[in-house]
Structures are given as C-alpha cells and as structure tokens.
PDB file of C-alpha atoms and ligand atoms in Angstrom:
ATOM      1  CA  UNK A   1      64.141 -64.998 -21.838  1.00 91.00           C
ATOM      2  CA  UNK A   2      66.176 -66.637 -19.089  1.00 97.00           C
ATOM      3  CA  UNK A   3      65.015 -65.908 -15.559  1.00 98.00           C
ATOM      4  CA  UNK A   4      66.267 -66.307 -12.020  1.00 98.00           C
ATOM      5  CA  UNK A   5      63.624 -66.734  -9.307  1.00 98.00           C
ATOM      6  CA  UNK A   6      64.769 -65.596  -5.867  1.00 99.00           C
ATOM      7  CA  UNK A   7      62.489 -66.273  -2.920  1.00 98.00           C
ATOM      8  CA  UNK A   8      62.658 -63.673  -0.169  1.00 98.00           C
ATOM      9  CA  UNK A   9      64.224 -61.203  -2.570  1.00 98.00           C
ATOM     10  CA  UNK A  10      62.896 -58.079  -0.901  1.00 98.00           C
ATOM     11  CA  UNK A  11      65.566 -57.714   1.749  1.00 98.00           C
ATOM     12  CA  UNK A  12      68.946 -58.838   3.072  1.00 98.00           C
ATOM     13  CA  UNK A  13      70.719 -61.732   1.401  1.00 98.00           C
ATOM     14  CA  UNK A  14      67.871 -62.247  -1.081  1.00 98.00           C
ATOM     15  CA  UNK A  15      68.160 -58.667  -2.333  1.00 98.00           C
ATOM     16  CA  UNK A  16      71.919 -59.033  -2.860  1.00 98.00           C
ATOM     17  CA  UNK A  17      71.266 -62.269  -4.758  1.00 99.00           C
ATOM     18  CA  UNK A  18      68.710 -60.498  -6.998  1.00 98.00           C
ATOM     19  CA  UNK A  19      71.307 -57.852  -7.868  1.00 98.00           C
ATOM     20  CA  UNK A  20      73.886 -60.562  -8.560  1.00 98.00           C
ATOM     21  CA  UNK A  21      71.466 -62.414 -10.851  1.00 98.00           C
ATOM     22  CA  UNK A  22      70.751 -59.166 -12.721  1.00 98.00           C
ATOM     23  CA  UNK A  23      74.489 -58.584 -13.135  1.00 98.00           C
ATOM     24  CA  UNK A  24      74.725 -62.091 -14.611  1.00 98.00           C
ATOM     25  CA  UNK A  25      72.134 -61.085 -17.206  1.00 98.00           C
ATOM     26  CA  UNK A  26      69.072 -62.763 -15.764  1.00 98.00           C
ATOM     27  CA  UNK A  27      65.552 -61.352 -15.709  1.00 98.00           C
ATOM     28  CA  UNK A  28      64.908 -61.500 -11.959  1.00 98.00           C
ATOM     29  CA  UNK A  29      61.651 -62.692 -10.421  1.00 98.00           C
ATOM     30  CA  UNK A  30      61.666 -61.152  -6.969  1.00 98.00           C
ATOM     31  CA  UNK A  31      59.464 -62.998  -4.511  1.00 98.00           C
ATOM     32  CA  UNK A  32      58.510 -61.541  -1.150  1.00 98.00           C
ATOM     33  CA  UNK A  33      55.972 -62.249   1.553  1.00 98.00           C
ATOM     34  CA  UNK A  34      54.578 -58.908   2.700  1.00 98.00           C
ATOM     35  CA  UNK A  35      57.102 -56.120   2.344  1.00 98.00           C
ATOM     36  CA  UNK A  36      56.074 -54.632  -1.014  1.00 98.00           C
ATOM     37  CA  UNK A  37      58.053 -51.418  -0.559  1.00 98.00           C
ATOM     38  CA  UNK A  38      61.300 -53.289   0.092  1.00 98.00           C
ATOM     39  CA  UNK A  39      60.628 -55.596  -2.858  1.00 98.00           C
ATOM     40  CA  UNK A  40      60.097 -52.547  -5.083  1.00 98.00           C
ATOM     41  CA  UNK A  41      63.459 -51.156  -3.865  1.00 98.00           C
ATOM     42  CA  UNK A  42      65.109 -54.396  -4.958  1.00 98.00           C
ATOM     43  CA  UNK A  43      63.476 -54.129  -8.394  1.00 98.00           C
ATOM     44  CA  UNK A  44      64.576 -50.491  -8.642  1.00 98.00           C
ATOM     45  CA  UNK A  45      68.133 -51.635  -7.848  1.00 98.00           C
ATOM     46  CA  UNK A  46      67.945 -54.337 -10.510  1.00 98.00           C
ATOM     47  CA  UNK A  47      66.778 -51.772 -13.076  1.00 98.00           C
ATOM     48  CA  UNK A  48      69.358 -49.186 -11.991  1.00 97.00           C
ATOM     49  CA  UNK A  49      72.010 -51.814 -12.704  1.00 95.00           C
ATOM     50  CA  UNK A  50      70.695 -52.167 -16.231  1.00 96.00           C
ATOM     51  CA  UNK A  51      68.669 -55.309 -15.621  1.00 98.00           C
ATOM     52  CA  UNK A  52      64.975 -56.047 -15.382  1.00 98.00           C
ATOM     53  CA  UNK A  53      62.587 -58.215 -13.451  1.00 98.00           C
ATOM     54  CA  UNK A  54      59.189 -58.564 -11.827  1.00 97.00           C
ATOM     55  CA  UNK A  55      57.731 -58.732  -8.329  1.00 98.00           C
ATOM     56  CA  UNK A  56      55.856 -61.849  -7.288  1.00 98.00           C
ATOM     57  CA  UNK A  57      54.189 -61.846  -3.894  1.00 98.00           C
ATOM     58  CA  UNK A  58      53.471 -65.215  -2.321  1.00 98.00           C
ATOM     59  CA  UNK A  59      54.081 -67.047   0.934  1.00 98.00           C
ATOM     60  CA  UNK A  60      56.528 -69.863   0.187  1.00 98.00           C
ATOM     61  CA  UNK A  61      55.073 -71.789   3.110  1.00 98.00           C
ATOM     62  CA  UNK A  62      51.582 -71.897   1.604  1.00 98.00           C
ATOM     63  CA  UNK A  63      51.188 -74.620  -0.981  1.00 98.00           C
ATOM     64  CA  UNK A  64      48.039 -73.054  -2.436  1.00 98.00           C
ATOM     65  CA  UNK A  65      49.687 -69.622  -2.604  1.00 98.00           C
ATOM     66  CA  UNK A  66      52.715 -71.059  -4.395  1.00 98.00           C
ATOM     67  CA  UNK A  67      50.566 -73.066  -6.807  1.00 98.00           C
ATOM     68  CA  UNK A  68      48.178 -70.234  -7.548  1.00 98.00           C
ATOM     69  CA  UNK A  69      50.577 -67.292  -7.789  1.00 98.00           C
ATOM     70  CA  UNK A  70      53.826 -68.864  -9.013  1.00 98.00           C
ATOM     71  CA  UNK A  71      52.033 -71.575 -10.958  1.00 97.00           C
ATOM     72  CA  UNK A  72      49.862 -69.010 -12.742  1.00 97.00           C
ATOM     73  CA  UNK A  73      52.863 -66.784 -13.472  1.00 97.00           C
ATOM     74  CA  UNK A  74      54.770 -69.669 -15.054  1.00 97.00           C
ATOM     75  CA  UNK A  75      51.706 -70.643 -17.063  1.00 96.00           C
ATOM     76  CA  UNK A  76      51.193 -67.166 -18.478  1.00 96.00           C
ATOM     77  CA  UNK A  77      54.890 -66.422 -19.105  1.00 96.00           C
ATOM     78  CA  UNK A  78      55.860 -69.337 -21.294  1.00 93.00           C
ATOM     79  CA  UNK A  79      58.414 -67.114 -23.045  1.00 94.00           C
ATOM     80  CA  UNK A  80      60.312 -66.842 -19.760  1.00 94.00           C
ATOM     81  CA  UNK A  81      62.301 -69.876 -18.640  1.00 95.00           C
ATOM     82  CA  UNK A  82      63.370 -70.162 -14.990  1.00 98.00           C
ATOM     83  CA  UNK A  83      66.987 -71.320 -15.305  1.00 98.00           C
ATOM     84  CA  UNK A  84      68.019 -70.417 -11.777  1.00 98.00           C
ATOM     85  CA  UNK A  85      66.018 -70.940  -8.585  1.00 98.00           C
ATOM     86  CA  UNK A  86      67.374 -69.590  -5.316  1.00 99.00           C
ATOM     87  CA  UNK A  87      65.427 -70.856  -2.307  1.00 99.00           C
ATOM     88  CA  UNK A  88      66.382 -68.079   0.070  1.00 98.00           C
ATOM     89  CA  UNK A  89      63.221 -67.169   2.015  1.00 98.00           C
ATOM     90  CA  UNK A  90      63.608 -68.077   5.659  1.00 98.00           C
ATOM     91  CA  UNK A  91      62.721 -66.982   9.150  1.00 98.00           C
ATOM     92  CA  UNK A  92      63.919 -67.744  12.624  1.00 97.00           C
ATOM     93  CA  UNK A  93      61.914 -67.971  15.827  1.00 98.00           C
ATOM     94  CA  UNK A  94      64.518 -68.911  18.403  1.00 98.00           C
ATOM     95  CA  UNK A  95      63.780 -70.539  21.728  1.00 98.00           C
ATOM     96  CA  UNK A  96      65.181 -73.332  23.824  1.00 98.00           C
ATOM     97  CA  UNK A  97      63.288 -76.495  23.008  1.00 98.00           C
ATOM     98  CA  UNK A  98      62.073 -76.617  26.575  1.00 98.00           C
ATOM     99  CA  UNK A  99      60.213 -73.331  26.006  1.00 98.00           C
ATOM    100  CA  UNK A 100      59.432 -73.747  22.322  1.00 98.00           C
ATOM    101  CA  UNK A 101      55.778 -73.946  21.389  1.00 98.00           C
ATOM    102  CA  UNK A 102      54.504 -75.858  18.400  1.00 98.00           C
ATOM    103  CA  UNK A 103      53.725 -72.653  16.480  1.00 98.00           C
ATOM    104  CA  UNK A 104      57.396 -71.645  16.628  1.00 98.00           C
ATOM    105  CA  UNK A 105      58.427 -75.128  15.537  1.00 98.00           C
ATOM    106  CA  UNK A 106      55.972 -75.342  12.641  1.00 98.00           C
ATOM    107  CA  UNK A 107      56.427 -71.751  11.385  1.00 98.00           C
ATOM    108  CA  UNK A 108      60.148 -72.201  10.894  1.00 98.00           C
ATOM    109  CA  UNK A 109      59.923 -75.688   9.395  1.00 98.00           C
ATOM    110  CA  UNK A 110      57.100 -74.579   7.141  1.00 98.00           C
ATOM    111  CA  UNK A 111      58.775 -71.513   5.658  1.00 98.00           C
ATOM    112  CA  UNK A 112      62.184 -73.079   5.087  1.00 97.00           C
ATOM    113  CA  UNK A 113      61.668 -76.763   4.485  1.00 98.00           C
ATOM    114  CA  UNK A 114      58.138 -76.942   3.087  1.00 98.00           C
ATOM    115  CA  UNK A 115      58.792 -73.714   1.178  1.00 98.00           C
ATOM    116  CA  UNK A 116      61.754 -75.372  -0.532  1.00 98.00           C
ATOM    117  CA  UNK A 117      59.470 -78.262  -1.579  1.00 98.00           C
ATOM    118  CA  UNK A 118      56.514 -76.188  -2.785  1.00 98.00           C
ATOM    119  CA  UNK A 119      58.589 -73.749  -4.859  1.00 98.00           C
ATOM    120  CA  UNK A 120      61.021 -76.289  -6.294  1.00 98.00           C
ATOM    121  CA  UNK A 121      58.094 -78.490  -7.405  1.00 98.00           C
ATOM    122  CA  UNK A 122      56.785 -75.627  -9.541  1.00 98.00           C
ATOM    123  CA  UNK A 123      59.980 -74.930 -11.463  1.00 98.00           C
ATOM    124  CA  UNK A 124      61.757 -78.280 -11.639  1.00 98.00           C
ATOM    125  CA  UNK A 125      59.751 -79.639 -14.541  1.00 97.00           C
ATOM    126  CA  UNK A 126      60.707 -76.743 -16.800  1.00 97.00           C
ATOM    127  CA  UNK A 127      64.381 -77.258 -15.969  1.00 98.00           C
ATOM    128  CA  UNK A 128      64.185 -80.992 -16.668  1.00 98.00           C
ATOM    129  CA  UNK A 129      62.512 -80.370 -20.024  1.00 97.00           C
ATOM    130  CA  UNK A 130      65.142 -77.806 -20.937  1.00 97.00           C
ATOM    131  CA  UNK A 131      67.879 -80.103 -19.635  1.00 98.00           C
ATOM    132  CA  UNK A 132      69.460 -77.196 -17.800  1.00 98.00           C
ATOM    133  CA  UNK A 133      68.916 -75.679 -14.398  1.00 98.00           C
ATOM    134  CA  UNK A 134      70.574 -74.342 -11.300  1.00 98.00           C
ATOM    135  CA  UNK A 135      68.926 -74.754  -7.909  1.00 99.00           C
ATOM    136  CA  UNK A 136      70.655 -73.060  -4.984  1.00 99.00           C
ATOM    137  CA  UNK A 137      69.358 -73.403  -1.449  1.00 99.00           C
ATOM    138  CA  UNK A 138      70.344 -70.970   1.277  1.00 99.00           C
ATOM    139  CA  UNK A 139      70.912 -73.002   4.421  1.00 98.00           C
ATOM    140  CA  UNK A 140      72.976 -72.102   7.478  1.00 98.00           C
ATOM    141  CA  UNK A 141      75.878 -72.960   9.735  1.00 97.00           C
ATOM    142  CA  UNK A 142      73.079 -73.777  12.175  1.00 97.00           C
ATOM    143  CA  UNK A 143      71.944 -76.621   9.914  1.00 98.00           C
ATOM    144  CA  UNK A 144      75.440 -78.112   9.815  1.00 98.00           C
ATOM    145  CA  UNK A 145      76.545 -77.951  13.429  1.00 96.00           C
ATOM    146  CA  UNK A 146      73.283 -77.191  15.244  1.00 97.00           C
ATOM    147  CA  UNK A 147      72.998 -74.089  17.413  1.00 96.00           C
ATOM    148  CA  UNK A 148      71.389 -74.067  20.859  1.00 97.00           C
ATOM    149  CA  UNK A 149      68.136 -72.103  20.871  1.00 98.00           C
ATOM    150  CA  UNK A 150      67.535 -73.036  17.235  1.00 98.00           C
ATOM    151  CA  UNK A 151      66.347 -76.651  17.178  1.00 98.00           C
ATOM    152  CA  UNK A 152      63.574 -75.630  14.772  1.00 98.00           C
ATOM    153  CA  UNK A 153      65.881 -73.622  12.508  1.00 98.00           C
ATOM    154  CA  UNK A 154      68.728 -76.177  12.658  1.00 98.00           C
ATOM    155  CA  UNK A 155      66.265 -78.951  11.796  1.00 98.00           C
ATOM    156  CA  UNK A 156      64.814 -76.987   8.879  1.00 98.00           C
ATOM    157  CA  UNK A 157      68.222 -76.135   7.419  1.00 98.00           C
ATOM    158  CA  UNK A 158      69.630 -79.645   7.966  1.00 98.00           C
ATOM    159  CA  UNK A 159      66.518 -80.958   6.236  1.00 98.00           C
ATOM    160  CA  UNK A 160      67.200 -78.790   3.207  1.00 99.00           C
ATOM    161  CA  UNK A 161      70.816 -79.986   3.127  1.00 98.00           C
ATOM    162  CA  UNK A 162      69.570 -83.578   2.943  1.00 98.00           C
ATOM    163  CA  UNK A 163      67.087 -82.669   0.233  1.00 99.00           C
ATOM    164  CA  UNK A 164      69.830 -80.830  -1.711  1.00 99.00           C
ATOM    165  CA  UNK A 165      71.995 -83.946  -1.782  1.00 98.00           C
ATOM    166  CA  UNK A 166      69.111 -86.269  -2.690  1.00 99.00           C
ATOM    167  CA  UNK A 167      67.654 -84.060  -5.431  1.00 99.00           C
ATOM    168  CA  UNK A 168      71.128 -83.431  -6.877  1.00 99.00           C
ATOM    169  CA  UNK A 169      71.424 -87.153  -7.593  1.00 98.00           C
ATOM    170  CA  UNK A 170      67.885 -87.378  -8.990  1.00 98.00           C
ATOM    171  CA  UNK A 171      68.377 -84.678 -11.626  1.00 98.00           C
ATOM    172  CA  UNK A 172      72.108 -84.743 -12.411  1.00 98.00           C
ATOM    173  CA  UNK A 173      71.637 -86.599 -15.703  1.00 98.00           C
ATOM    174  CA  UNK A 174      69.286 -83.860 -16.907  1.00 98.00           C
ATOM    175  CA  UNK A 175      71.818 -81.069 -16.559  1.00 97.00           C
ATOM    176  CA  UNK A 176      70.276 -79.641 -13.386  1.00 98.00           C
ATOM    177  CA  UNK A 177      72.586 -78.976 -10.451  1.00 98.00           C
ATOM    178  CA  UNK A 178      71.422 -78.558  -6.859  1.00 99.00           C
ATOM    179  CA  UNK A 179      73.720 -76.962  -4.310  1.00 99.00           C
ATOM    180  CA  UNK A 180      73.509 -75.114  -1.023  1.00 99.00           C
ATOM    181  CA  UNK A 181      75.208 -72.093   0.477  1.00 99.00           C
ATOM    182  CA  UNK A 182      75.589 -72.058   4.257  1.00 98.00           C
ATOM    183  CA  UNK A 183      76.196 -68.571   5.640  1.00 98.00           C
ATOM    184  CA  UNK A 184      77.521 -67.911   9.121  1.00 98.00           C
ATOM    185  CA  UNK A 185      76.755 -64.519  10.704  1.00 97.00           C
ATOM    186  CA  UNK A 186      75.649 -62.070   7.999  1.00 98.00           C
ATOM    187  CA  UNK A 187      74.599 -58.450   8.582  1.00 97.00           C
ATOM    188  CA  UNK A 188      70.869 -58.310   7.741  1.00 96.00           C
ATOM    189  CA  UNK A 189      67.551 -57.608   9.478  1.00 95.00           C
ATOM    190  CA  UNK A 190      67.604 -61.220  10.688  1.00 94.00           C
ATOM    191  CA  UNK A 191      70.734 -60.625  12.774  1.00 94.00           C
ATOM    192  CA  UNK A 192      70.042 -56.978  13.639  1.00 94.00           C
ATOM    193  CA  UNK A 193      69.303 -57.607  17.292  1.00 93.00           C
ATOM    194  CA  UNK A 194      72.327 -59.856  17.888  1.00 93.00           C
ATOM    195  CA  UNK A 195      75.353 -58.511  19.735  1.00 95.00           C
ATOM    196  CA  UNK A 196      77.604 -58.169  16.711  1.00 95.00           C
ATOM    197  CA  UNK A 197      80.652 -56.973  18.620  1.00 94.00           C
ATOM    198  CA  UNK A 198      80.603 -59.941  20.959  1.00 95.00           C
ATOM    199  CA  UNK A 199      79.720 -62.589  18.354  1.00 95.00           C
ATOM    200  CA  UNK A 200      82.279 -61.294  15.869  1.00 96.00           C
ATOM    201  CA  UNK A 201      85.039 -62.308  18.294  1.00 96.00           C
ATOM    202  CA  UNK A 202      84.028 -65.942  17.681  1.00 95.00           C
ATOM    203  CA  UNK A 203      84.657 -65.560  13.951  1.00 97.00           C
ATOM    204  CA  UNK A 204      88.263 -66.031  12.771  1.00 97.00           C
ATOM    205  CA  UNK A 205      87.821 -63.083  10.383  1.00 98.00           C
ATOM    206  CA  UNK A 206      86.552 -61.098  13.363  1.00 97.00           C
ATOM    207  CA  UNK A 207      83.518 -59.649  11.606  1.00 98.00           C
ATOM    208  CA  UNK A 208      80.055 -60.475  10.301  1.00 98.00           C
ATOM    209  CA  UNK A 209      79.794 -61.158   6.575  1.00 98.00           C
ATOM    210  CA  UNK A 210      77.866 -59.102   4.062  1.00 98.00           C
ATOM    211  CA  UNK A 211      74.908 -60.161   1.961  1.00 98.00           C
ATOM    212  CA  UNK A 212      77.041 -59.514  -1.134  1.00 98.00           C
ATOM    213  CA  UNK A 213      79.610 -62.062   0.040  1.00 98.00           C
ATOM    214  CA  UNK A 214      76.848 -64.685   0.186  1.00 98.00           C
ATOM    215  CA  UNK A 215      75.517 -63.580  -3.206  1.00 98.00           C
ATOM    216  CA  UNK A 216      78.958 -64.100  -4.764  1.00 98.00           C
ATOM    217  CA  UNK A 217      78.910 -67.765  -3.688  1.00 98.00           C
ATOM    218  CA  UNK A 218      75.393 -68.114  -5.095  1.00 99.00           C
ATOM    219  CA  UNK A 219      76.662 -66.546  -8.311  1.00 98.00           C
ATOM    220  CA  UNK A 220      79.258 -69.306  -8.649  1.00 98.00           C
ATOM    221  CA  UNK A 221      76.642 -72.048  -8.311  1.00 98.00           C
ATOM    222  CA  UNK A 222      74.329 -70.194 -10.703  1.00 98.00           C
ATOM    223  CA  UNK A 223      77.026 -69.880 -13.339  1.00 97.00           C
ATOM    224  CA  UNK A 224      78.329 -72.353 -15.875  1.00 93.00           C
ATOM    225  CA  UNK A 225      81.649 -72.276 -13.996  1.00 96.00           C
ATOM    226  CA  UNK A 226      80.149 -74.744 -11.493  1.00 97.00           C
ATOM    227  CA  UNK A 227      78.950 -77.203 -14.149  1.00 97.00           C
ATOM    228  CA  UNK A 228      80.558 -80.290 -12.530  1.00 98.00           C
ATOM    229  CA  UNK A 229      79.593 -79.396  -8.944  1.00 98.00           C
ATOM    230  CA  UNK A 230      76.360 -80.729  -7.480  1.00 98.00           C
ATOM    231  CA  UNK A 231      75.049 -81.792  -4.083  1.00 98.00           C
ATOM    232  CA  UNK A 232      77.574 -79.516  -2.374  1.00 98.00           C
ATOM    233  CA  UNK A 233      77.242 -77.224   0.624  1.00 98.00           C
ATOM    234  CA  UNK A 234      79.526 -74.198   0.515  1.00 98.00           C
ATOM    235  CA  UNK A 235      80.114 -72.403   3.810  1.00 98.00           C
ATOM    236  CA  UNK A 236      80.429 -68.617   3.739  1.00 98.00           C
ATOM    237  CA  UNK A 237      81.256 -67.960   7.361  1.00 98.00           C
ATOM    238  CA  UNK A 238      84.584 -66.174   7.787  1.00 98.00           C
ATOM    239  CA  UNK A 239      86.260 -69.358   8.987  1.00 97.00           C
ATOM    240  CA  UNK A 240      83.728 -70.163  11.705  1.00 95.00           C
ATOM    241  CA  UNK A 241      84.095 -73.864  11.125  1.00 77.00           C
ATOM    242  CA  UNK A 242      82.070 -76.513  12.842  1.00 64.00           C
TER     243      UNK A 242
HETATM  244  P1  LIG B 301      65.869 -61.233   6.332  1.00 54.66           P
HETATM  245  O1  LIG B 301      65.064 -61.440   7.553  1.00 54.66           O
HETATM  246  O2  LIG B 301      66.733 -60.017   6.208  1.00 54.66           O
HETATM  247  O3  LIG B 301      64.931 -61.336   5.037  1.00 54.66           O
HETATM  248  C1  LIG B 301      64.051 -62.404   4.918  1.00 54.66           C
HETATM  249  C2  LIG B 301      63.475 -62.419   3.526  1.00 54.66           C
HETATM  250  O4  LIG B 301      62.658 -63.595   3.389  1.00 54.66           O
HETATM  251  C3  LIG B 301      62.580 -61.236   3.240  1.00 54.66           C
HETATM  252  O5  LIG B 301      62.736 -60.901   1.881  1.00 54.66           O
HETATM  253  C4  LIG B 301      61.180 -61.790   3.514  1.00 54.66           C
HETATM  254  O6  LIG B 301      60.143 -61.139   2.794  1.00 54.66           O
HETATM  255  C5  LIG B 301      61.354 -63.202   3.014  1.00 54.66           C
HETATM  256  N1  LIG B 301      60.386 -64.143   3.586  1.00 54.66           N
HETATM  257  C6  LIG B 301      60.246 -64.525   4.873  1.00 54.66           C
HETATM  258  N2  LIG B 301      59.248 -65.424   5.000  1.00 54.66           N
HETATM  259  C7  LIG B 301      58.746 -65.613   3.751  1.00 54.66           C
HETATM  260  C8  LIG B 301      57.689 -66.400   3.212  1.00 54.66           C
HETATM  261  N3  LIG B 301      56.964 -67.198   3.996  1.00 54.66           N
HETATM  262  N4  LIG B 301      57.451 -66.326   1.888  1.00 54.66           N
HETATM  263  C9  LIG B 301      58.184 -65.535   1.075  1.00 54.66           C
HETATM  264  N5  LIG B 301      59.209 -64.765   1.527  1.00 54.66           N
HETATM  265  C10 LIG B 301      59.470 -64.808   2.847  1.00 54.66           C
HETATM  266  O7  LIG B 301      66.759 -62.560   6.215  1.00 54.66           O
HETATM  267  P2  LIG B 301      68.246 -62.793   5.673  1.00 54.66           P
HETATM  268  O8  LIG B 301      68.453 -62.060   4.407  1.00 54.66           O
HETATM  269  O9  LIG B 301      69.189 -62.619   6.776  1.00 54.66           O
HETATM  270  O10 LIG B 301      68.181 -64.372   5.386  1.00 54.66           O
HETATM  271  C11 LIG B 301      67.999 -64.927   4.092  1.00 54.66           C
HETATM  272  C12 LIG B 301      68.255 -66.419   4.175  1.00 54.66           C
HETATM  273  O11 LIG B 301      69.589 -66.647   4.652  1.00 54.66           O
HETATM  274  C13 LIG B 301      67.326 -67.155   5.137  1.00 54.66           C
HETATM  275  O12 LIG B 301      67.005 -68.416   4.609  1.00 54.66           O
HETATM  276  C14 LIG B 301      68.190 -67.316   6.380  1.00 54.66           C
HETATM  277  O13 LIG B 301      67.788 -68.418   7.137  1.00 54.66           O
HETATM  278  C15 LIG B 301      69.556 -67.516   5.761  1.00 54.66           C
HETATM  279  N6  LIG B 301      70.657 -67.228   6.662  1.00 54.66           N
HETATM  280  C16 LIG B 301      70.864 -65.967   7.160  1.00 54.66           C
HETATM  281  C17 LIG B 301      71.940 -65.724   8.008  1.00 54.66           C
HETATM  282  C18 LIG B 301      72.226 -64.385   8.582  1.00 54.66           C
HETATM  283  O14 LIG B 301      73.154 -64.275   9.394  1.00 54.66           O
HETATM  284  N7  LIG B 301      71.512 -63.331   8.209  1.00 54.66           N
HETATM  285  C19 LIG B 301      72.843 -66.805   8.402  1.00 54.66           C
HETATM  286  C20 LIG B 301      72.534 -68.087   7.812  1.00 54.66           C
HETATM  287  C21 LIG B 301      71.482 -68.261   6.971  1.00 54.66           C
HETATM  288  P3  LIG B 301      59.410 -59.796   3.365  1.00 54.66           P
HETATM  289  O15 LIG B 301      60.389 -58.679   3.173  1.00 54.66           O
HETATM  290  O16 LIG B 301      58.197 -59.653   2.516  1.00 54.66           O
HETATM  291  O17 LIG B 301      59.121 -60.041   4.806  1.00 54.66           O
END
C-alpha cells in the first residue's frame, strides 16, 4: 500500500495536506506532537473523504523519538511503502535577535531543520530502494527574503531550502524528487494573532491564503505531473514577492 507521511498533520496546513494526499489515493500517516484530538479530527476527515490512514505521535525534533516511533512503525509495516514525505511540522518563536534567547533559537532550528533531517533519514532508504519517491518540504517566504523578528525561523527555513537543493541532486538518478513549497501569509493557528487586516494590504491579492491553497501546490509536487521538477521552491504567497 502506498503511503504519504505528513509531519504536523494535526492542524493547519498539515491537515489540508493530509486531506489532499487522501484525495490522491494515499494511505495517510498523520504525525503530530501533542494534540491528539486535532490529529484524530484530521483522520476522521481523511476517512470521511473515503480514504484511510493512521496517527503517529512523535516529536520531529527528537532523534530518539523519530527513530523509535517512526522507525518502529516502518519496521512493522513492511507492506506499506512511504512514497510521499511532507516535512511540514514547524513552529515559530519570534523575537528580535537582540532579545532572542538561545532556547528560542534552538527550539525553532531543532523542530524545522533537525526535524527535516531526522524524519527524512528514516524514509529515504525505502524510496531509494523502490526507485521512486516524493519529498516536499514546507518552508516559508521568511526563509527566502528574511523577515525581521524571525532570524531563527528564517535561518531554519533557508537551511531547509539549501538541503532541498542538495538532496535533490543526490537522489535524482533514483527517481526521487525533492522540492519545497514556500507559503506567504496563510490563515492557521500559527498566524492567528497577527493583524490580518493590516498585513493583507501588503499582499497583492489583498488577503491571506488558505491551507488548501498550499496543499494544492504540495499535491503537484507529490504527483507524477511534476516528474521532471526537482530542487525547486514554489512560492504560494498571493504575489508577495521578495
Ligand atoms: P500550525 O501552528 O497551525 O500547526 C503546526 C503543526 O505542526 C501542528 O500539527 C503541530 O502538532 C505540528 N508540530 C509542531 N511542532 C512539532 C514537532 N516538534 N513534532 C511534530 N509535530 C509538530 O502551523 P501551520 O499549519 O501554520 O504551519 C505548517 C508549516 O507551514 C510550518 O512549517 C510553518 O513554518 C509553515 N508556514 C506557515 C505559514 C503560515 O502563514 N501559517 C507561512 C509560511 C510557512 P500539534 O497539533 O500536536 O501541536
């Protein structure tokens, strides 16, 4: 059975991606960190749409957690092949660098950048053996242009963009593509406390995007329609160019 693993699939963009993967016919492995009820809602949505999947709780920023939980799952589900990996889990802890403490710096780098490494390490081998795979990393406008107050987050996302381009070249011959999607302002819990009315005026489309609009871009990279595209970063930002 072909699976799509979505990290941070319990809420926001990750949930929309899970539903998209289900619509594309994938068995969806929904990872989350702590919000079991929200993760269950995502699974209910996947099933209501005629799909199926499983919940897998682990902290992407903990190497032992990823090895023990995801590693064990892969080991005991040899009938299920992870064809699509979406590295979506991410957090932000904004502060001007002047005020930023090392916990804020390390938390953000650890979840996004180290999380990408730990999770991708677990599933890459299976893709290489199968000579097919789709890895999609959710980055950010912040990682392309840098945003003040987000040196940690910009660094983490820019780091993943570099890794996307490097890994794409490492695995291209084996039929595995690696791409990134860079959202601008998207309506989720992460942006809930931002002043949407004011910030939307900066966006040429004059509105925040939806999680589904990001999921559609992920769907393109996950599909066979993108077979000759790798190492790319696709912005989904309503024209908010850098
Ligand atoms: P939300 O805050 O709405 O959701 C975050 C998700 O990530 C939750 O499912 C959460 O799980 C999960 N998560 C957080 N930390 C971990 C962890 N250590 N291990 C496993 N799962 C974790 O975020 P968004 O949906 O807005 O963001 C999704 C991605 O998109 C992030 O990478 C973000 O940086 C990126 N992005 C978002 C933008 C926006 O405007 N919203 C803009 C640009 C990029 P749980 O529910 O268990 O807490």
